[in-house]
Amino acid sequence: MHLKRIELEGFKSYRQRTVLDNFNPNFNAITGLNGSGKSNILDAICFVLGITNLNHVRAASLQDLVSDYGKTGIERAAVSVVFDNSNRARSPCGYENYDEIVISRVIVSGQQKCFLNGSICPISKIIDLFRSIHMNVNNPHFLIMQGRITKVLNMKPLELLSMMEEATGTKMYESKRQVAEHLIHCKEKKFKENERLLVDAVMPKIKKLNKQKDEYNQLKLAKSKLGMYERLVAAYQYHQAKENISKFNTLKESSLKSIDSERKIMACKEEKYTEIEVELKALKKKQGQCTALTKLQEELSNCNKDECSAQSVYESKVNALKKLEEYMQSLSDHIDKTEKNKADKNEMYAQRKQAVEEEEDQFQRLKDSAKQYQIMCDVLQNGMTVDTEGKAFTMASCLTAAQGKLTNIEVEKNSLEIKIAEAKKKLKKNKEMQDAAIPEQKQLISDLDRLEKEVQNLESSIAALQFDQHQLNEMNKSYQQLSDECHSLEVKLRQLESQFPSLEIRFSEQTPEFDRNKIKGRVAELIRIKNPRMAVALDVTAGGKLYSVVIDSSETVRMLNDAKCLKQRTTFLPLDAVESKILNRDVIRRAKSLVGDENCNLAVDLVECVDPEFQKAIDHVFGTTLVCTNSEMAKTVCFDKGVRARTVTLDGDVFSPLGTLTGGSKPSGGYLLEMRVKNQSIHDEFRGKKNQLEKTLKTLHELRAVAQKHSALEGELQMQLMKKNNAAQRLQSCQAAQLEKECESLKTEIDEASCRLNSVNEDYDATKRQCNEISAAWQNSKVNKEAELSKAKKSLKEATKKVSHMEEIVTKHQEELSRLENDIEVLTNDIENAKQEKLRKELEKEELQTAVKDSKFILDGRVNSTKAIEEQLRVIREKLKNENKDAEDMQNEVQQLQQECRDSELRLKQMQQDLNEQQKAAEKYENDLINLCNSNPWIEKEKQLFGVAGTEFDFEANNPGDAAKRLVDARETIKRLQGHVDKRNVEKCDVYQKEVTDLIRKRKVVYKDRQHLEDVMNLMQEKKREAVAVALEQVNEDFGQIFSMLLPGANAKLVQVSDEDILAGLEVKVAFGDAWKESLTELSGGQRSLIALSLIFAMLLFKPAPIYILDEVDAALDVMHTQNIGKMISEKFKTSQFIVVSLKDGMFSNANVLFRTELRNGQSKVQRIAKQIPTLETVSRSDVTYEQRRKKAQSRVQVLRDDCNRLTDNCEGLRIVD
């Protein structure tokens, strides 16, 4: 198919109808001046082909395509193109039977219409028609406009790859793949949302409906079984009631006989018990009661406790003293060892120090000697000599200097003699004045001595107080902190005690002299419970005595009663009158042997008294009761002949030896001790803090008293110090003192001047001798100069060697001396610290020794007291042992009879109780029979069948117990589900379940189809990769050939950006000769254009289209290259039609038909010029080979494209979204 004719009317510059006819099937050229309408012809062709982006035809809207729209009255533009379709092999799909295809596109009033062979059609149909012959005007490879060359040169690797994909025809699949991936990605969110709704909303609802369905089935089943169970249970109850009534009548007769027999036995035992009890009372009256034994036992118990406490204190003090003595011995050993070490170090240090000092002196002398020898050498070499001080000089200058020095000494000597005479004269005058002022000075000295003694006395008094202000501040701080803590705990306790108002002791008024501390508190407040489990038992043990008030004496009780100041009835326990009641230890041991030590305890042993002062009162309350773990043990202990004591269980049941049993219920307000034990820790903390507060307050009072004394003494001391300082200042400023100082100063001045005068006289004599010696030496110096120099050099060398050796020795010994000094200092500090520690420990030892003596004295006294009481007890027990034997036997017999009577009484009560219960049960069963018959009328008719085998009332085949349980379950099920189950929901459940099952099935299908689609897309990607590789190989071959044709000696190719994946992109490489360029930036503009054109034509060769349109592609080329392009088009593209717009003769000279445009009166006109171009029939073998390879590559790409089409068709029915 090729373009045959174009008709334009009202389109851009073609205002009037213009026809371009007889296009050549091969090479057509359009030329003309700028602005004459050349490119408008190409725009018209693109417009008909279905272009949608009007910017490509240089228009912003459809009105811009109408010639002078709105100015000349033209509102219509039309373009028609006639295509020759005689070549059926290259016809569009579905149009093989048409010889010509006419396509028109008309714009009227801003609206457009498209016509295909005279019939109106949508523009998409036209676009699809041309796409079937590889002419996609919206992504054209057949259309090369003016700017296309520049774009190709600037393309990135992926854009070049896109051109290759377009050439292979796989670009369409890529766009479809991207659309499919985008659709999958977009629908994935919706799919997940549906999945979430299915899991979170739908499935819970289905589950709920299934649950209601199950409940509905349960309800139906329960209703169906209810009647059967009710009949069976009622029949069994009726049957059992009849049997029970018969059984209870028989038991009633037996019980009455047993009661009569037991009453006769009990009467005999009571008679015998009365006789023995009378005899026992007579015997006890005869013997009398011995209270001495009880008192001694109490005293022995107290003494044992005191002895254990004293023994514990004594042992702790002895152990502490022993540890302290061991520690002090170790300190003494350490001090001795350290002092010995220090003495050795000191001795070594003294020796080394003396040696080092001697070495240092020797070293300094050697240094001075070496220095003198050096100076002497320097001086002798310079023609001078050296004096005794090592100074260089000439004999003449030396003599002059000595004479000048002698003159100065004479002047100084005269000055000193005058100064001494004046000072002696002034000293004599001052002594006379001082003697006159001595009485005043003596008085001032006496006052100062007196004040100093007063200051010393005050300082001694202050030191004796040993006052520490820091300790007072810390004690104040501690007192304030403890006071706050006590207040906080007291508030908390008041809140807790408000729950027990009965514990408060209320007074209406008190006498002024009454001491509130005499009232110690209620018993419940004065004890601590060792084990919280025992709280209930101890509460029951004490009973009302918990509210008894412990008071110091009976006198205080009398005073309170007389004053009538108590608002409530109160029981007092005066500590001077209350008796300590404690069970005998033998009885306790007997009780524990019956049930075990851990299961039986004396109540008083389970509590702890907050103060030993109240122990008698606590013994009185808790000393006669035993606490057992459970009722069985309590009963065993209570009624044992060897115990016979009141017993309480942990649950609060009380067993009395008189045969009474109480308990089984809990007070409405709870147990007092059980509630208080929960707050016991707060009480303990408050008590401890209060004790600390009292001790701290006592200490604080003592410190404050000392502080007051200290403050007073400090004030007096400051006053005396001020007086002392004033007296000292007066003494120093008195006349006698001033004169004394001046006389001392004058004496010192005279002594110094006299000493200096003697020294000056000696210097004078020495200087005079020196002058004489210099004069004599001047005469002999020239003769001895050389010998002196040689001797000085030798002496200098020896001195320098000795100095170096001695310096090393001195440095080494100084370092050793420094180390010894550091060691001695460390040892001194260690000894001082150890001595201070030892001194502190000695004071502590003295205190401990005193404490040990005191505790030993106390322990001995308590041991002696215990032994004395034990001896008294032994004597009394021996005396009573014989007297009590008979009474004990009678007492045992009385107790045994008493116990038997109680047992008989209990049995009678139990028999009577059992009889009453049997009577009540019989009446109950009779009432049940009546009620069953009234509520179940069918019983009278069918009662003969109850229990009969083979009937529905066969109790062996149908278990009545199971039936009763099932009846209860059925009733509960009906009650629970009756108003809860909705039958409509049950009916909906099956429908919804079916829909959900179908939805899950569809979801699985969608998952499967989506996975298949992804597999197909991956396979298509691989085939596209293969197609691009095949095309790249062929395009590179044509690319290099065309570029060599256009630019001889050059070559070009496309290479992969990544060796791993061809789809990563492509880039252009150029070679001149054998050298491949790394970049295209080195090329000229013309060379770059040739490369772009070569690549475009190579692409066109691989994917030939019926028509190619070129718009001034030779604009940047010279004449030679333009002619080569025209020649190349005519040679290479013999099966395609070219429509080329060009201004260069080298291009259109190769065209078969030339259309020349010109602009006349604002309208474009076209002239057709036919040209005769000789046809080259010769075809080289290489061209044939190229063409064969090209067709082979095209065929391979076509096969891959067909595979992609087939895969696409297979995926048409897949669903990626449901």
mmCIF file of N, CA and C in Angstrom, residues 586-651:
data_model
loop_
_atom_site.group_PDB
_atom_site.id
_atom_site.type_symbol
_atom_site.label_atom_id
_atom_site.label_comp_id
_atom_site.label_asym_id
_atom_site.label_seq_id
_atom_site.Cartn_x
_atom_site.Cartn_y
_atom_site.Cartn_z
ATOM 1 N N ASP A 586 3.782 -29.999 132.389
ATOM 2 C CA ASP A 586 3.526 -31.430 132.160
ATOM 3 C C ASP A 586 2.258 -31.617 131.359
ATOM 4 N N VAL A 587 1.234 -30.793 131.678
ATOM 5 C CA VAL A 587 -0.027 -30.862 130.938
ATOM 6 C C VAL A 587 0.215 -30.487 129.468
ATOM 7 N N ILE A 588 1.020 -29.462 129.260
ATOM 8 C CA ILE A 588 1.299 -29.020 127.879
ATOM 9 C C ILE A 588 2.041 -30.109 127.116
ATOM 10 N N ARG A 589 3.015 -30.725 127.784
ATOM 11 C CA ARG A 589 3.765 -31.805 127.113
ATOM 12 C C ARG A 589 2.845 -32.971 126.784
ATOM 13 N N ARG A 590 1.916 -33.278 127.707
ATOM 14 C CA ARG A 590 0.952 -34.358 127.462
ATOM 15 C C ARG A 590 0.085 -34.029 126.240
ATOM 16 N N ALA A 591 -0.378 -32.795 126.182
ATOM 17 C CA ALA A 591 -1.236 -32.387 125.061
ATOM 18 C C ALA A 591 -0.478 -32.482 123.725
ATOM 19 N N LYS A 592 0.768 -32.041 123.713
ATOM 20 C CA LYS A 592 1.552 -32.087 122.475
ATOM 21 C C LYS A 592 1.863 -33.514 122.065
ATOM 22 N N SER A 593 2.024 -34.393 123.075
ATOM 23 C CA SER A 593 2.310 -35.789 122.729
ATOM 24 C C SER A 593 1.103 -36.452 122.085
ATOM 25 N N LEU A 594 -0.103 -35.951 122.339
ATOM 26 C CA LEU A 594 -1.318 -36.546 121.770
ATOM 27 C C LEU A 594 -1.477 -36.210 120.285
ATOM 28 N N VAL A 595 -1.162 -34.985 119.892
ATOM 29 C CA VAL A 595 -1.426 -34.553 118.494
ATOM 30 C C VAL A 595 -0.177 -34.061 117.780
ATOM 31 N N GLY A 596 0.929 -33.987 118.477
ATOM 32 C CA GLY A 596 2.148 -33.496 117.852
ATOM 33 C C GLY A 596 2.458 -32.071 118.262
ATOM 34 N N ASP A 597 3.757 -31.767 118.368
ATOM 35 C CA ASP A 597 4.168 -30.428 118.822
ATOM 36 C C ASP A 597 3.641 -29.318 117.924
ATOM 37 N N GLU A 598 3.643 -29.583 116.623
ATOM 38 C CA GLU A 598 3.262 -28.510 115.707
ATOM 39 C C GLU A 598 1.756 -28.265 115.685
ATOM 40 N N ASN A 599 0.967 -29.176 116.253
ATOM 41 C CA ASN A 599 -0.489 -29.066 116.196
ATOM 42 C C ASN A 599 -1.105 -28.581 117.498
ATOM 43 N N CYS A 600 -0.293 -28.309 118.506
ATOM 44 C CA CYS A 600 -0.839 -27.877 119.798
ATOM 45 C C CYS A 600 0.146 -26.903 120.447
ATOM 46 N N ASN A 601 -0.361 -25.729 120.850
ATOM 47 C CA ASN A 601 0.477 -24.719 121.490
ATOM 48 C C ASN A 601 -0.330 -24.023 122.575
ATOM 49 N N LEU A 602 0.392 -23.589 123.597
ATOM 50 C CA LEU A 602 -0.230 -22.771 124.622
ATOM 51 C C LEU A 602 -0.472 -21.388 124.026
ATOM 52 N N ALA A 603 -1.639 -20.832 124.256
ATOM 53 C CA ALA A 603 -2.016 -19.567 123.610
ATOM 54 C C ALA A 603 -1.026 -18.463 123.931
ATOM 55 N N VAL A 604 -0.535 -18.403 125.193
ATOM 56 C CA VAL A 604 0.356 -17.316 125.568
ATOM 57 C C VAL A 604 1.688 -17.390 124.807
ATOM 58 N N ASP A 605 2.049 -18.618 124.345
ATOM 59 C CA ASP A 605 3.297 -18.756 123.574
ATOM 60 C C ASP A 605 3.155 -18.229 122.152
ATOM 61 N N LEU A 606 1.924 -17.994 121.713
ATOM 62 C CA LEU A 606 1.682 -17.538 120.344
ATOM 63 C C LEU A 606 1.620 -16.030 120.234
ATOM 64 N N VAL A 607 1.704 -15.328 121.379
ATOM 65 C CA VAL A 607 1.680 -13.868 121.357
ATOM 66 C C VAL A 607 2.968 -13.343 121.969
ATOM 67 N N GLU A 608 3.249 -12.108 121.651
ATOM 68 C CA GLU A 608 4.449 -11.457 122.165
ATOM 69 C C GLU A 608 4.030 -10.147 122.822
ATOM 70 N N CYS A 609 4.468 -9.951 124.025
ATOM 71 C CA CYS A 609 4.089 -8.745 124.765
ATOM 72 C C CYS A 609 4.948 -7.573 124.301
ATOM 73 N N VAL A 610 4.302 -6.433 124.089
ATOM 74 C CA VAL A 610 5.061 -5.280 123.609
ATOM 75 C C VAL A 610 6.015 -4.749 124.670
ATOM 76 N N ASP A 611 5.751 -5.083 125.948
ATOM 77 C CA ASP A 611 6.620 -4.632 127.040
ATOM 78 C C ASP A 611 6.569 -5.706 128.126
ATOM 79 N N PRO A 612 7.722 -6.170 128.621
ATOM 80 C CA PRO A 612 7.715 -7.202 129.683
ATOM 81 C C PRO A 612 6.913 -6.799 130.907
ATOM 82 N N GLU A 613 6.696 -5.509 131.082
ATOM 83 C CA GLU A 613 5.951 -5.017 132.237
ATOM 84 C C GLU A 613 4.529 -5.590 132.263
ATOM 85 N N PHE A 614 3.968 -5.883 131.067
ATOM 86 C CA PHE A 614 2.570 -6.314 130.981
ATOM 87 C C PHE A 614 2.437 -7.838 130.903
ATOM 88 N N GLN A 615 3.522 -8.588 131.118
ATOM 89 C CA GLN A 615 3.500 -10.029 130.891
ATOM 90 C C GLN A 615 2.493 -10.740 131.802
ATOM 91 N N LYS A 616 2.359 -10.298 133.073
ATOM 92 C CA LYS A 616 1.432 -10.950 134.006
ATOM 93 C C LYS A 616 -0.001 -10.856 133.488
ATOM 94 N N ALA A 617 -0.358 -9.694 132.986
ATOM 95 C CA ALA A 617 -1.714 -9.525 132.469
ATOM 96 C C ALA A 617 -1.945 -10.410 131.250
ATOM 97 N N ILE A 618 -0.956 -10.528 130.385
ATOM 98 C CA ILE A 618 -1.096 -11.354 129.175
ATOM 99 C C ILE A 618 -1.187 -12.829 129.561
ATOM 100 N N ASP A 619 -0.385 -13.251 130.575
ATOM 101 C CA ASP A 619 -0.460 -14.636 131.054
ATOM 102 C C ASP A 619 -1.842 -14.923 131.630
ATOM 103 N N HIS A 620 -2.409 -13.939 132.311
ATOM 104 C CA HIS A 620 -3.723 -14.094 132.915
ATOM 105 C C HIS A 620 -4.789 -14.352 131.843
ATOM 106 N N VAL A 621 -4.661 -13.714 130.704
ATOM 107 C CA VAL A 621 -5.665 -13.822 129.643
ATOM 108 C C VAL A 621 -5.469 -15.091 128.818
ATOM 109 N N PHE A 622 -4.208 -15.397 128.444
ATOM 110 C CA PHE A 622 -3.950 -16.475 127.484
ATOM 111 C C PHE A 622 -3.284 -17.705 128.091
ATOM 112 N N GLY A 623 -3.007 -17.713 129.390
ATOM 113 C CA GLY A 623 -2.156 -18.759 129.956
ATOM 114 C C GLY A 623 -2.814 -20.089 130.199
ATOM 115 N N THR A 624 -4.153 -20.201 130.088
ATOM 116 C CA THR A 624 -4.818 -21.455 130.453
ATOM 117 C C THR A 624 -5.534 -22.105 129.278
ATOM 118 N N THR A 625 -5.265 -21.669 128.075
ATOM 119 C CA THR A 625 -5.962 -22.194 126.882
ATOM 120 C C THR A 625 -4.953 -22.748 125.903
ATOM 121 N N LEU A 626 -5.303 -23.892 125.298
ATOM 122 C CA LEU A 626 -4.464 -24.519 124.272
ATOM 123 C C LEU A 626 -5.080 -24.275 122.899
ATOM 124 N N VAL A 627 -4.223 -24.093 121.899
ATOM 125 C CA VAL A 627 -4.670 -23.860 120.526
ATOM 126 C C VAL A 627 -4.267 -25.063 119.693
ATOM 127 N N CYS A 628 -5.261 -25.705 119.028
ATOM 128 C CA CYS A 628 -5.002 -26.884 118.185
ATOM 129 C C CYS A 628 -5.364 -26.567 116.743
ATOM 130 N N THR A 629 -4.858 -27.428 115.854
ATOM 131 C CA THR A 629 -5.023 -27.162 114.424
ATOM 132 C C THR A 629 -6.457 -27.353 113.985
ATOM 133 N N ASN A 630 -7.111 -28.438 114.376
ATOM 134 C CA ASN A 630 -8.477 -28.696 113.914
ATOM 135 C C ASN A 630 -9.320 -29.220 115.063
ATOM 136 N N SER A 631 -10.590 -29.489 114.754
ATOM 137 C CA SER A 631 -11.552 -29.879 115.784
ATOM 138 C C SER A 631 -11.233 -31.248 116.372
ATOM 139 N N GLU A 632 -10.803 -32.208 115.521
ATOM 140 C CA GLU A 632 -10.510 -33.556 116.008
ATOM 141 C C GLU A 632 -9.409 -33.495 117.066
ATOM 142 N N MET A 633 -8.340 -32.765 116.742
ATOM 143 C CA MET A 633 -7.218 -32.655 117.678
ATOM 144 C C MET A 633 -7.641 -31.920 118.948
ATOM 145 N N ALA A 634 -8.433 -30.855 118.788
ATOM 146 C CA ALA A 634 -8.883 -30.087 119.953
ATOM 147 C C ALA A 634 -9.739 -30.949 120.872
ATOM 148 N N LYS A 635 -10.594 -31.752 120.282
ATOM 149 C CA LYS A 635 -11.446 -32.644 121.075
ATOM 150 C C LYS A 635 -10.606 -33.673 121.832
ATOM 151 N N THR A 636 -9.612 -34.256 121.116
ATOM 152 C CA THR A 636 -8.736 -35.259 121.744
ATOM 153 C C THR A 636 -7.999 -34.673 122.930
ATOM 154 N N VAL A 637 -7.471 -33.469 122.759
ATOM 155 C CA VAL A 637 -6.683 -32.826 123.815
ATOM 156 C C VAL A 637 -7.566 -32.416 124.982
ATOM 157 N N CYS A 638 -8.710 -31.816 124.682
ATOM 158 C CA CYS A 638 -9.574 -31.246 125.727
ATOM 159 C C CYS A 638 -10.073 -32.321 126.705
ATOM 160 N N PHE A 639 -10.501 -33.461 126.168
ATOM 161 C CA PHE A 639 -11.138 -34.468 127.023
ATOM 162 C C PHE A 639 -10.189 -35.574 127.479
ATOM 163 N N ASP A 640 -8.871 -35.349 127.203
ATOM 164 C CA ASP A 640 -7.910 -36.339 127.686
ATOM 165 C C ASP A 640 -7.774 -36.209 129.217
ATOM 166 N N LYS A 641 -7.677 -37.351 129.925
ATOM 167 C CA LYS A 641 -7.620 -37.320 131.387
ATOM 168 C C LYS A 641 -6.383 -36.591 131.898
ATOM 169 N N GLY A 642 -5.299 -36.653 131.134
ATOM 170 C CA GLY A 642 -4.064 -36.000 131.569
ATOM 171 C C GLY A 642 -4.006 -34.530 131.218
ATOM 172 N N VAL A 643 -5.037 -33.998 130.513
ATOM 173 C CA VAL A 643 -5.013 -32.590 130.094
ATOM 174 C C VAL A 643 -6.179 -31.837 130.722
ATOM 175 N N ARG A 644 -7.417 -32.154 130.251
ATOM 176 C CA ARG A 644 -8.627 -31.535 130.792
ATOM 177 C C ARG A 644 -8.500 -30.013 130.831
ATOM 178 N N ALA A 645 -8.200 -29.437 129.655
ATOM 179 C CA ALA A 645 -8.018 -27.974 129.574
ATOM 180 C C ALA A 645 -8.834 -27.427 128.415
ATOM 181 N N ARG A 646 -9.210 -26.168 128.517
ATOM 182 C CA ARG A 646 -9.965 -25.476 127.448
ATOM 183 C C ARG A 646 -9.115 -25.424 126.172
ATOM 184 N N THR A 647 -9.727 -25.778 125.063
ATOM 185 C CA THR A 647 -9.002 -25.886 123.794
ATOM 186 C C THR A 647 -9.760 -25.121 122.708
ATOM 187 N N VAL A 648 -8.989 -24.442 121.836
ATOM 188 C CA VAL A 648 -9.571 -23.641 120.736
ATOM 189 C C VAL A 648 -8.926 -24.088 119.432
ATOM 190 N N THR A 649 -9.733 -24.192 118.361
ATOM 191 C CA THR A 649 -9.196 -24.540 117.033
ATOM 192 C C THR A 649 -8.840 -23.269 116.273
ATOM 193 N N LEU A 650 -8.120 -23.460 115.165
ATOM 194 C CA LEU A 650 -7.740 -22.306 114.328
ATOM 195 C C LEU A 650 -8.956 -21.648 113.709
ATOM 196 N N ASP A 651 -10.074 -22.384 113.602
ATOM 197 C CA ASP A 651 -11.291 -21.816 113.025
ATOM 198 C C ASP A 651 -12.167 -21.143 114.074
#
